[in-house]
Amino acid sequence: MKKNIFITLLLLISSQLLVGQSKANIEEINRKLEQHTQSLQSIESDFEQIKHIDIFNEDVISKGTFLYHKDMKICLDYKTPSPYRMVIANNRLMTDMGGKRSVVTLKSNTMMNEMKAMISACMTGNLSAISSDFDLTYKENAEHYIITVTPRKSGVSNYIQRIEIYLAKKDMAVTRLTFYENEQDYTLYKFTNRRFNTLKNDDPRLAI
Amino acid sequence: MTHASLYSWAALLLIVVSTLCSCNRTVVGGTLAPEIYATDSITGRYDFGIEMGKTAQGGIMMARSTDNGVRLVATSYFGLSLFDLTLSPEGYKLNNCIDFLDKPQIWQLLYNDFSLLFLPQYEGKISKDKQGNIVMKGGKGIASGKITYNPQSQETKIKHKWIGMKITLKPIETKQTTE
């Protein structure tokens, strides 16, 4: 009986300590993120995209370059397996499939605007931009803060169940990003060779 | 062996070899012909594009044979799932698809097109154009379409001129299944 009471007390005390530790870390993470995003002008990095298709138990791997400029310009320039470029800038989305260009306006499309905001926030770590429309939970390991982003609104949640972001503790850069469509199918991005504040606003690769 | 019998054996050998190479179609002039893209335990991967008017969507499509047909799964280049479709000679089953493609009329049309590519059931006329591409025609009326297959690049183009739709498909690589 005394042993059971002791174990119960021990568990209660430990859980309070963990809650305290988690809360302090969230404030620290948000402080570091705010410092990082305030100084961030641009990002240029290589990426590897792994699309896991559970039905076939196979992965489709794509590689390319990721560009971001603080004026809400994003470019995903795929090199393999097929050349493809997607640019979001000035409320427009441009896709280029091997020379065939298509441009759509995002202004009147609420869902596309939400997707644009989510992609931008998740790929750069600027989560304060989406905190009102998404639930955020925090974990950490030795080298990373791990943030899980869950959409609240039905538009984005029809396509994305949740997002998992790995932020490197040393520079608060996004190193891994996983979009879960459901529990089985996901798209994982790994960012390497990251370079900050090297791009100009008029970089032609960010133009539509 | 005479020259005549030698040529007969060579012709027979060519016919046997061509039927074994299921990705290479032969012009047979109007009977049941093997499918353009054979599927079995190997998962085929294709660069896939669809255009409707000014809107274009591209991605990667994977195909694998099932017990009674072929399963096709397509994703956008960005990784978003587009559709999951099972084809069989009896019909199709749409397992999943993105909202803007969720229209029965579109899937009846795509079923007709994909059946010509992946199921060995075409019974119409097959011809060749001046560039050496294999040409087939399918569908009726406003949904009629023309399929052009290039044996060298293994690229297929499907055009439905009355509704302004174009589909392109080209193998990327083939991969042994992991199961």
mmCIF file of C-alpha atoms in Angstrom:
data_model
loop_
_atom_site.group_PDB
_atom_site.id
_atom_site.type_symbol
_atom_site.label_atom_id
_atom_site.label_comp_id
_atom_site.label_asym_id
_atom_site.label_seq_id
_atom_site.Cartn_x
_atom_site.Cartn_y
_atom_site.Cartn_z
ATOM 1 C CA MET A 1 0.000 0.000 0.000
ATOM 2 C CA LYS A 2 2.774 2.430 1.009
ATOM 3 C CA LYS A 3 4.731 1.362 -2.075
ATOM 4 C CA ASN A 4 1.715 2.156 -4.328
ATOM 5 C CA ILE A 5 1.258 5.593 -2.736
ATOM 6 C CA PHE A 6 4.976 6.328 -3.167
ATOM 7 C CA ILE A 7 4.926 5.317 -6.859
ATOM 8 C CA THR A 8 1.794 7.382 -7.489
ATOM 9 C CA LEU A 9 3.359 10.447 -5.829
ATOM 10 C CA LEU A 10 6.556 9.930 -7.831
ATOM 11 C CA LEU A 11 4.594 9.806 -11.085
ATOM 12 C CA LEU A 12 2.626 12.938 -10.178
ATOM 13 C CA ILE A 13 5.775 14.900 -9.336
ATOM 14 C CA SER A 14 7.532 13.748 -12.568
ATOM 15 C CA SER A 15 4.580 14.738 -14.729
ATOM 16 C CA GLN A 16 4.540 18.241 -13.205
ATOM 17 C CA LEU A 17 8.265 18.580 -13.891
ATOM 18 C CA LEU A 18 7.762 17.534 -17.536
ATOM 19 C CA VAL A 19 4.906 20.018 -17.992
ATOM 20 C CA GLY A 20 7.117 22.763 -16.582
ATOM 21 C CA GLN A 21 10.001 21.828 -18.876
ATOM 22 C CA SER A 22 7.783 21.663 -21.987
ATOM 23 C CA LYS A 23 6.208 25.089 -21.324
ATOM 24 C CA ALA A 24 9.570 26.794 -20.872
ATOM 25 C CA ASN A 25 10.838 25.225 -24.112
ATOM 26 C CA ILE A 26 7.872 26.556 -26.103
ATOM 27 C CA GLU A 27 8.647 30.099 -25.043
ATOM 28 C CA GLU A 28 12.311 29.585 -25.850
ATOM 29 C CA ILE A 29 11.470 28.088 -29.264
ATOM 30 C CA ASN A 30 9.162 30.963 -30.145
ATOM 31 C CA ARG A 31 11.774 33.505 -29.022
ATOM 32 C CA LYS A 32 14.485 31.871 -31.136
ATOM 33 C CA LEU A 33 12.122 31.549 -34.100
ATOM 34 C CA GLU A 34 11.173 35.208 -33.908
ATOM 35 C CA GLN A 35 14.860 36.221 -33.847
ATOM 36 C CA HIS A 36 15.580 33.935 -36.796
ATOM 37 C CA THR A 37 12.679 35.086 -38.987
ATOM 38 C CA GLN A 38 13.311 38.772 -38.285
ATOM 39 C CA SER A 39 16.827 38.483 -39.664
ATOM 40 C CA LEU A 40 15.827 36.178 -42.515
ATOM 41 C CA GLN A 41 15.798 37.748 -45.988
ATOM 42 C CA SER A 42 16.091 34.647 -48.122
ATOM 43 C CA ILE A 43 16.805 30.921 -48.153
ATOM 44 C CA GLU A 44 18.417 28.862 -50.865
ATOM 45 C CA SER A 45 18.877 25.133 -50.373
ATOM 46 C CA ASP A 46 18.903 21.753 -52.025
ATOM 47 C CA PHE A 47 16.006 19.476 -51.271
ATOM 48 C CA GLU A 48 15.112 15.832 -51.561
ATOM 49 C CA GLN A 49 11.414 15.001 -51.684
ATOM 50 C CA ILE A 50 10.284 11.496 -50.759
ATOM 51 C CA LYS A 51 6.665 10.668 -51.555
ATOM 52 C CA HIS A 52 5.661 7.463 -49.775
ATOM 53 C CA ILE A 53 2.795 5.589 -51.423
ATOM 54 C CA ASP A 54 1.614 3.025 -48.926
ATOM 55 C CA ILE A 55 -0.515 1.012 -51.374
ATOM 56 C CA PHE A 56 2.567 0.033 -53.342
ATOM 57 C CA ASN A 57 4.935 0.276 -50.385
ATOM 58 C CA GLU A 58 7.206 2.401 -52.547
ATOM 59 C CA ASP A 59 8.800 5.819 -52.499
ATOM 60 C CA VAL A 60 8.986 8.317 -55.330
ATOM 61 C CA ILE A 61 12.119 10.409 -54.893
ATOM 62 C CA SER A 62 12.538 13.854 -56.428
ATOM 63 C CA LYS A 63 15.389 16.339 -56.055
ATOM 64 C CA GLY A 64 15.857 19.999 -56.733
ATOM 65 C CA THR A 65 16.420 23.480 -55.349
ATOM 66 C CA PHE A 66 14.271 25.431 -52.886
ATOM 67 C CA LEU A 67 14.248 29.223 -52.920
ATOM 68 C CA TYR A 68 12.487 31.643 -50.594
ATOM 69 C CA HIS A 69 12.475 35.423 -50.401
ATOM 70 C CA LYS A 70 10.850 37.332 -47.554
ATOM 71 C CA ASP A 71 8.525 39.145 -50.010
ATOM 72 C CA MET A 72 6.472 35.923 -49.997
ATOM 73 C CA LYS A 73 8.199 34.405 -52.996
ATOM 74 C CA ILE A 74 8.757 30.671 -53.082
ATOM 75 C CA CYS A 75 10.252 28.477 -55.762
ATOM 76 C CA LEU A 76 10.555 24.700 -55.902
ATOM 77 C CA ASP A 77 12.741 23.845 -58.873
ATOM 78 C CA TYR A 78 12.678 20.086 -59.479
ATOM 79 C CA LYS A 79 15.575 18.564 -61.416
ATOM 80 C CA THR A 80 14.878 14.832 -61.122
ATOM 81 C CA PRO A 81 13.104 12.626 -62.058
ATOM 82 C CA SER A 82 11.502 15.225 -64.354
ATOM 83 C CA PRO A 83 12.143 18.940 -64.769
ATOM 84 C CA TYR A 84 9.347 20.907 -63.087
ATOM 85 C CA ARG A 85 9.214 24.325 -61.488
ATOM 86 C CA MET A 86 6.630 25.841 -59.175
ATOM 87 C CA VAL A 87 6.773 29.518 -58.221
ATOM 88 C CA ILE A 88 4.459 31.370 -55.861
ATOM 89 C CA ALA A 89 4.798 35.148 -55.991
ATOM 90 C CA ASN A 90 2.572 38.217 -55.939
ATOM 91 C CA ASN A 91 -0.607 36.194 -55.361
ATOM 92 C CA ARG A 92 0.039 34.035 -58.390
ATOM 93 C CA LEU A 93 1.101 30.428 -58.845
ATOM 94 C CA MET A 94 3.158 29.438 -61.859
ATOM 95 C CA THR A 95 3.998 25.903 -62.868
ATOM 96 C CA ASP A 96 6.395 24.980 -65.636
ATOM 97 C CA MET A 97 6.330 21.376 -66.817
ATOM 98 C CA GLY A 98 9.226 20.959 -69.162
ATOM 99 C CA GLY A 99 8.517 24.276 -70.904
ATOM 100 C CA LYS A 100 4.715 24.254 -70.605
ATOM 101 C CA ARG A 101 3.776 27.170 -68.356
ATOM 102 C CA SER A 102 0.545 27.659 -66.474
ATOM 103 C CA VAL A 103 -0.271 30.679 -64.283
ATOM 104 C CA VAL A 104 -3.223 30.921 -61.894
ATOM 105 C CA THR A 105 -4.310 33.734 -59.608
ATOM 106 C CA LEU A 106 -4.550 32.911 -55.933
ATOM 107 C CA LYS A 107 -6.413 36.051 -54.832
ATOM 108 C CA SER A 108 -9.939 34.691 -54.964
ATOM 109 C CA ASN A 109 -9.084 31.112 -54.040
ATOM 110 C CA THR A 110 -9.304 30.878 -50.260
ATOM 111 C CA MET A 111 -8.049 27.324 -50.019
ATOM 112 C CA MET A 112 -5.038 27.972 -52.256
ATOM 113 C CA ASN A 113 -4.170 31.028 -50.203
ATOM 114 C CA GLU A 114 -4.276 28.930 -47.046
ATOM 115 C CA MET A 115 -2.047 26.332 -48.684
ATOM 116 C CA LYS A 116 0.376 29.054 -49.779
ATOM 117 C CA ALA A 117 0.559 30.494 -46.268
ATOM 118 C CA MET A 118 1.031 27.041 -44.763
ATOM 119 C CA ILE A 119 3.773 26.024 -47.195
ATOM 120 C CA SER A 120 5.603 29.297 -46.709
ATOM 121 C CA ALA A 121 5.378 29.142 -42.922
ATOM 122 C CA CYS A 122 6.384 25.482 -42.683
ATOM 123 C CA MET A 123 9.309 25.707 -45.079
ATOM 124 C CA THR A 124 10.778 28.781 -43.414
ATOM 125 C CA GLY A 125 9.786 28.142 -39.804
ATOM 126 C CA ASN A 126 7.796 31.364 -39.560
ATOM 127 C CA LEU A 127 4.951 29.672 -37.688
ATOM 128 C CA SER A 128 3.566 32.821 -36.085
ATOM 129 C CA ALA A 129 2.052 33.602 -39.496
ATOM 130 C CA ILE A 130 -0.300 30.610 -39.270
ATOM 131 C CA SER A 131 -0.802 30.067 -35.539
ATOM 132 C CA SER A 132 -4.404 31.308 -35.675
ATOM 133 C CA ASP A 133 -5.465 28.657 -38.217
ATOM 134 C CA PHE A 134 -3.366 25.732 -37.022
ATOM 135 C CA ASP A 135 -2.753 23.906 -33.749
ATOM 136 C CA LEU A 136 0.927 23.585 -32.831
ATOM 137 C CA THR A 137 2.512 21.031 -30.507
ATOM 138 C CA TYR A 138 6.181 20.913 -29.550
ATOM 139 C CA LYS A 139 8.784 18.249 -28.832
ATOM 140 C CA GLU A 140 12.554 18.169 -28.976
ATOM 141 C CA ASN A 141 15.498 15.841 -29.238
ATOM 142 C CA ALA A 142 19.229 16.481 -28.926
ATOM 143 C CA GLU A 143 19.571 18.392 -32.198
ATOM 144 C CA HIS A 144 16.080 19.458 -33.195
ATOM 145 C CA TYR A 145 12.876 21.074 -32.100
ATOM 146 C CA ILE A 146 10.001 19.073 -33.575
ATOM 147 C CA ILE A 147 6.785 20.952 -34.187
ATOM 148 C CA THR A 148 3.563 19.284 -35.269
ATOM 149 C CA VAL A 149 1.151 21.532 -37.139
ATOM 150 C CA THR A 150 -2.494 20.464 -37.451
ATOM 151 C CA PRO A 151 -4.930 22.470 -39.599
ATOM 152 C CA ARG A 152 -8.144 23.603 -37.935
ATOM 153 C CA LYS A 153 -10.110 24.568 -41.022
ATOM 154 C CA SER A 154 -11.711 22.011 -43.310
ATOM 155 C CA GLY A 155 -10.165 23.371 -46.562
ATOM 156 C CA VAL A 156 -6.543 22.466 -45.937
ATOM 157 C CA SER A 157 -7.380 19.503 -43.708
ATOM 158 C CA ASN A 158 -9.061 17.790 -46.676
ATOM 159 C CA TYR A 159 -5.582 17.387 -48.149
ATOM 160 C CA ILE A 160 -3.207 17.545 -45.197
ATOM 161 C CA GLN A 161 -3.847 15.742 -41.913
ATOM 162 C CA ARG A 162 -0.807 17.174 -40.145
ATOM 163 C CA ILE A 163 2.689 18.514 -40.755
ATOM 164 C CA GLU A 164 5.860 17.705 -38.849
ATOM 165 C CA ILE A 165 8.681 20.244 -38.886
ATOM 166 C CA TYR A 166 12.236 19.644 -37.694
ATOM 167 C CA LEU A 167 14.082 22.834 -36.728
ATOM 168 C CA ALA A 168 17.830 22.597 -36.155
ATOM 169 C CA LYS A 169 18.643 23.974 -32.721
ATOM 170 C CA LYS A 170 21.902 25.540 -33.880
ATOM 171 C CA ASP A 171 20.332 27.936 -36.426
ATOM 172 C CA MET A 172 16.520 27.360 -36.259
ATOM 173 C CA ALA A 173 16.525 26.338 -39.910
ATOM 174 C CA VAL A 174 13.995 23.806 -41.210
ATOM 175 C CA THR A 175 15.909 20.605 -41.966
ATOM 176 C CA ARG A 176 12.987 18.199 -42.422
ATOM 177 C CA LEU A 177 9.356 18.729 -43.272
ATOM 178 C CA THR A 178 6.723 16.004 -43.559
ATOM 179 C CA PHE A 179 3.201 16.481 -44.927
ATOM 180 C CA TYR A 180 0.930 13.649 -43.792
ATOM 181 C CA GLU A 181 -2.149 13.131 -45.985
ATOM 182 C CA ASN A 182 -3.244 10.330 -43.685
ATOM 183 C CA GLU A 183 -1.500 7.881 -41.364
ATOM 184 C CA GLN A 184 0.027 5.935 -44.256
ATOM 185 C CA ASP A 185 0.793 8.386 -47.058
ATOM 186 C CA TYR A 186 3.209 11.254 -46.624
ATOM 187 C CA THR A 187 5.629 13.534 -48.432
ATOM 188 C CA LEU A 188 8.954 14.162 -46.724
ATOM 189 C CA TYR A 189 11.274 17.043 -47.603
ATOM 190 C CA LYS A 190 14.923 17.044 -46.532
ATOM 191 C CA PHE A 191 16.738 20.372 -46.887
ATOM 192 C CA THR A 192 20.526 20.440 -47.197
ATOM 193 C CA ASN A 193 23.253 22.866 -48.222
ATOM 194 C CA ARG A 194 21.274 25.785 -46.795
ATOM 195 C CA ARG A 195 22.358 29.339 -47.604
ATOM 196 C CA PHE A 196 20.716 32.333 -45.955
ATOM 197 C CA ASN A 197 20.289 35.889 -47.231
ATOM 198 C CA THR A 198 22.002 35.272 -50.578
ATOM 199 C CA LEU A 199 19.059 35.916 -52.920
ATOM 200 C CA LYS A 200 17.865 39.227 -54.333
ATOM 201 C CA ASN A 201 14.197 40.121 -54.690
ATOM 202 C CA ASP A 202 14.548 40.271 -58.491
ATOM 203 C CA ASP A 203 16.165 36.851 -58.836
ATOM 204 C CA PRO A 204 14.778 35.548 -62.152
ATOM 205 C CA ARG A 205 14.133 32.125 -60.659
ATOM 206 C CA LEU A 206 11.507 33.729 -58.398
ATOM 207 C CA ALA A 207 9.789 35.575 -61.240
ATOM 208 C CA ILE A 208 6.501 34.607 -62.825
ATOM 209 C CA MET B 1 17.945 -25.289 -96.233
ATOM 210 C CA THR B 2 16.489 -23.239 -99.104
ATOM 211 C CA HIS B 3 16.278 -19.414 -99.119
ATOM 212 C CA ALA B 4 12.480 -19.621 -98.879
ATOM 213 C CA SER B 5 12.491 -21.762 -95.751
ATOM 214 C CA LEU B 6 15.220 -19.575 -94.224
ATOM 215 C CA TYR B 7 13.075 -16.472 -94.688
ATOM 216 C CA SER B 8 10.073 -18.309 -93.218
ATOM 217 C CA TRP B 9 12.020 -19.179 -90.077
ATOM 218 C CA ALA B 10 13.284 -15.567 -89.792
ATOM 219 C CA ALA B 11 9.746 -14.211 -90.103
ATOM 220 C CA LEU B 12 8.468 -16.632 -87.481
ATOM 221 C CA LEU B 13 11.310 -15.626 -85.141
ATOM 222 C CA LEU B 14 10.489 -11.928 -85.604
ATOM 223 C CA ILE B 15 6.835 -12.523 -84.774
ATOM 224 C CA VAL B 16 7.715 -14.460 -81.612
ATOM 225 C CA VAL B 17 10.212 -11.802 -80.462
ATOM 226 C CA SER B 18 7.810 -8.917 -81.098
ATOM 227 C CA THR B 19 5.008 -10.512 -79.103
ATOM 228 C CA LEU B 20 7.382 -11.119 -76.186
ATOM 229 C CA CYS B 21 8.367 -7.438 -76.098
ATOM 230 C CA SER B 22 5.035 -6.205 -74.801
ATOM 231 C CA CYS B 23 6.067 -2.535 -74.739
ATOM 232 C CA ASN B 24 6.726 -2.563 -78.493
ATOM 233 C CA ARG B 25 3.542 -2.590 -80.497
ATOM 234 C CA THR B 26 3.307 -3.995 -83.975
ATOM 235 C CA VAL B 27 0.868 -2.752 -86.555
ATOM 236 C CA VAL B 28 -1.529 -5.597 -86.898
ATOM 237 C CA GLY B 29 -4.212 -3.685 -88.746
ATOM 238 C CA GLY B 30 -7.282 -4.048 -86.604
ATOM 239 C CA THR B 31 -7.461 -6.931 -84.168
ATOM 240 C CA LEU B 32 -7.021 -7.339 -80.424
ATOM 241 C CA ALA B 33 -3.531 -6.040 -79.646
ATOM 242 C CA PRO B 34 -1.340 -6.076 -76.533
ATOM 243 C CA GLU B 35 -1.502 -3.058 -74.241
ATOM 244 C CA ILE B 36 0.927 -0.167 -74.745
ATOM 245 C CA TYR B 37 2.295 -0.246 -71.218
ATOM 246 C CA ALA B 38 2.529 -3.749 -69.821
ATOM 247 C CA THR B 39 2.207 -4.167 -66.077
ATOM 248 C CA ASP B 40 2.959 -7.149 -63.911
ATOM 249 C CA SER B 41 4.998 -7.467 -60.731
ATOM 250 C CA ILE B 42 7.059 -4.506 -61.894
ATOM 251 C CA THR B 43 5.735 -1.088 -60.850
ATOM 252 C CA GLY B 44 5.799 1.202 -63.860
ATOM 253 C CA ARG B 45 6.477 4.889 -63.262
ATOM 254 C CA TYR B 46 5.367 7.519 -65.728
ATOM 255 C CA ASP B 47 5.724 11.222 -66.207
ATOM 256 C CA PHE B 48 2.078 12.241 -66.411
ATOM 257 C CA GLY B 49 0.445 15.441 -67.596
ATOM 258 C CA ILE B 50 -3.138 16.512 -68.172
ATOM 259 C CA GLU B 51 -4.276 19.775 -69.772
ATOM 260 C CA MET B 52 -7.803 21.134 -69.916
ATOM 261 C CA GLY B 53 -7.961 24.456 -71.720
ATOM 262 C CA LYS B 54 -5.496 26.766 -69.972
ATOM 263 C CA THR B 55 -5.160 24.563 -66.874
ATOM 264 C CA ALA B 56 -2.355 22.043 -66.699
ATOM 265 C CA GLN B 57 -1.543 19.525 -63.996
ATOM 266 C CA GLY B 58 1.444 17.244 -64.008
ATOM 267 C CA GLY B 59 2.942 14.623 -61.814
ATOM 268 C CA ILE B 60 4.036 11.047 -61.559
ATOM 269 C CA MET B 61 1.823 8.045 -62.104
ATOM 270 C CA MET B 62 2.580 4.522 -60.914
ATOM 271 C CA ALA B 63 0.997 1.387 -62.343
ATOM 272 C CA ARG B 64 0.968 -2.191 -61.146
ATOM 273 C CA SER B 65 -1.114 -5.207 -62.130
ATOM 274 C CA THR B 66 -3.688 -6.595 -59.703
ATOM 275 C CA ASP B 67 -5.703 -9.824 -59.641
ATOM 276 C CA ASN B 68 -8.195 -8.614 -62.230
ATOM 277 C CA GLY B 69 -6.707 -5.487 -63.731
ATOM 278 C CA VAL B 70 -4.316 -2.618 -63.130
ATOM 279 C CA ARG B 71 -4.002 -0.137 -60.271
ATOM 280 C CA LEU B 72 -2.971 3.416 -61.130
ATOM 281 C CA VAL B 73 -1.842 5.907 -58.498
ATOM 282 C CA ALA B 74 -0.919 9.478 -59.442
ATOM 283 C CA THR B 75 0.635 12.269 -57.412
ATOM 284 C CA SER B 76 1.479 15.843 -58.305
ATOM 285 C CA TYR B 77 5.150 16.778 -58.573
ATOM 286 C CA PHE B 78 4.719 18.489 -55.224
ATOM 287 C CA GLY B 79 3.718 15.145 -53.687
ATOM 288 C CA LEU B 80 -0.015 15.703 -53.326
ATOM 289 C CA SER B 81 -2.050 12.601 -54.176
ATOM 290 C CA LEU B 82 -4.177 13.129 -57.296
ATOM 291 C CA PHE B 83 -6.013 9.849 -57.748
ATOM 292 C CA ASP B 84 -6.029 6.117 -57.046
ATOM 293 C CA LEU B 85 -7.817 4.088 -59.706
ATOM 294 C CA THR B 86 -8.299 0.376 -60.376
ATOM 295 C CA LEU B 87 -8.911 -0.615 -64.006
ATOM 296 C CA SER B 88 -10.360 -3.865 -65.244
ATOM 297 C CA PRO B 89 -12.028 -5.004 -68.469
ATOM 298 C CA GLU B 90 -15.373 -4.855 -66.630
ATOM 299 C CA GLY B 91 -15.006 -1.251 -65.465
ATOM 300 C CA TYR B 92 -13.168 0.950 -63.000
ATOM 301 C CA LYS B 93 -13.111 1.637 -59.300
ATOM 302 C CA LEU B 94 -12.093 5.079 -58.110
ATOM 303 C CA ASN B 95 -10.432 4.369 -54.756
ATOM 304 C CA ASN B 96 -9.593 8.004 -54.065
ATOM 305 C CA CYS B 97 -9.172 11.291 -55.899
ATOM 306 C CA ILE B 98 -8.606 14.973 -55.316
ATOM 307 C CA ASP B 99 -11.733 17.143 -55.177
ATOM 308 C CA PHE B 100 -11.402 18.925 -58.491
ATOM 309 C CA LEU B 101 -11.136 15.587 -60.350
ATOM 310 C CA ASP B 102 -14.091 14.024 -58.543
ATOM 311 C CA LYS B 103 -16.526 14.057 -61.483
ATOM 312 C CA PRO B 104 -17.972 10.861 -63.018
ATOM 313 C CA GLN B 105 -17.782 12.263 -66.563
ATOM 314 C CA ILE B 106 -14.043 12.797 -66.256
ATOM 315 C CA TRP B 107 -13.471 9.286 -64.963
ATOM 316 C CA GLN B 108 -15.493 7.612 -67.686
ATOM 317 C CA LEU B 109 -13.333 9.430 -70.201
ATOM 318 C CA LEU B 110 -10.083 8.612 -68.382
ATOM 319 C CA TYR B 111 -11.161 4.991 -67.963
ATOM 320 C CA ASN B 112 -11.556 4.701 -71.730
ATOM 321 C CA ASP B 113 -8.150 6.295 -72.297
ATOM 322 C CA PHE B 114 -6.249 4.368 -69.636
ATOM 323 C CA SER B 115 -7.853 1.086 -70.712
ATOM 324 C CA LEU B 116 -6.415 1.548 -74.183
ATOM 325 C CA LEU B 117 -2.984 2.047 -72.641
ATOM 326 C CA PHE B 118 -2.928 -0.553 -69.884
ATOM 327 C CA LEU B 119 -5.467 -3.286 -70.733
ATOM 328 C CA PRO B 120 -5.169 -5.633 -73.718
ATOM 329 C CA GLN B 121 -8.635 -5.096 -75.140
ATOM 330 C CA TYR B 122 -8.374 -2.648 -78.020
ATOM 331 C CA GLU B 123 -10.360 -3.882 -81.002
ATOM 332 C CA GLY B 124 -10.179 -0.945 -83.357
ATOM 333 C CA LYS B 125 -7.877 -0.029 -86.205
ATOM 334 C CA ILE B 126 -4.233 0.650 -85.533
ATOM 335 C CA SER B 127 -2.253 2.680 -88.042
ATOM 336 C CA LYS B 128 1.049 4.526 -88.366
ATOM 337 C CA ASP B 129 1.550 8.202 -89.151
ATOM 338 C CA LYS B 130 4.336 9.723 -91.240
ATOM 339 C CA GLN B 131 6.618 10.033 -88.190
ATOM 340 C CA GLY B 132 6.281 6.321 -87.474
ATOM 341 C CA ASN B 133 4.040 6.847 -84.447
ATOM 342 C CA ILE B 134 1.343 4.296 -83.762
ATOM 343 C CA VAL B 135 -2.137 5.817 -83.880
ATOM 344 C CA MET B 136 -5.371 4.540 -82.333
ATOM 345 C CA LYS B 137 -8.772 6.124 -81.988
ATOM 346 C CA GLY B 138 -11.189 5.630 -79.132
ATOM 347 C CA GLY B 139 -14.418 6.952 -77.684
ATOM 348 C CA LYS B 140 -17.440 8.308 -79.479
ATOM 349 C CA GLY B 141 -18.859 11.718 -80.315
ATOM 350 C CA ILE B 142 -17.673 14.582 -78.162
ATOM 351 C CA ALA B 143 -15.553 12.223 -76.065
ATOM 352 C CA SER B 144 -13.711 10.749 -79.018
ATOM 353 C CA GLY B 145 -9.968 10.870 -78.821
ATOM 354 C CA LYS B 146 -6.810 10.099 -80.727
ATOM 355 C CA ILE B 147 -3.934 8.206 -79.144
ATOM 356 C CA THR B 148 -0.456 8.579 -80.580
ATOM 357 C CA TYR B 149 2.347 6.355 -79.308
ATOM 358 C CA ASN B 150 6.015 6.892 -80.155
ATOM 359 C CA PRO B 151 7.809 3.504 -80.024
ATOM 360 C CA GLN B 152 11.258 5.118 -79.664
ATOM 361 C CA SER B 153 10.527 7.416 -76.731
ATOM 362 C CA GLN B 154 7.614 5.270 -75.471
ATOM 363 C CA GLU B 155 5.680 8.490 -75.010
ATOM 364 C CA THR B 156 1.908 8.543 -75.482
ATOM 365 C CA LYS B 157 -0.190 11.579 -76.300
ATOM 366 C CA ILE B 158 -3.966 11.527 -76.063
ATOM 367 C CA LYS B 159 -6.027 14.343 -77.553
ATOM 368 C CA HIS B 160 -9.727 14.968 -77.099
ATOM 369 C CA LYS B 161 -10.071 17.915 -79.408
ATOM 370 C CA TRP B 162 -13.806 18.521 -78.855
ATOM 371 C CA ILE B 163 -13.369 19.038 -75.126
ATOM 372 C CA GLY B 164 -9.867 20.525 -75.283
ATOM 373 C CA MET B 165 -8.190 17.832 -73.197
ATOM 374 C CA LYS B 166 -4.684 16.501 -73.666
ATOM 375 C CA ILE B 167 -2.950 13.774 -71.721
ATOM 376 C CA THR B 168 0.698 12.796 -71.961
ATOM 377 C CA LEU B 169 2.371 9.770 -70.487
ATOM 378 C CA LYS B 170 6.014 8.719 -70.682
ATOM 379 C CA PRO B 171 7.834 6.004 -68.722
ATOM 380 C CA ILE B 172 10.426 7.254 -66.231
ATOM 381 C CA GLU B 173 11.763 3.980 -64.942
ATOM 382 C CA THR B 174 10.561 0.579 -63.876
ATOM 383 C CA LYS B 175 11.153 -0.837 -60.443
ATOM 384 C CA GLN B 176 10.754 -4.292 -58.945
ATOM 385 C CA THR B 177 8.077 -4.453 -56.260
ATOM 386 C CA THR B 178 9.223 -4.620 -52.675
ATOM 387 C CA GLU B 179 6.508 -7.105 -51.645
#
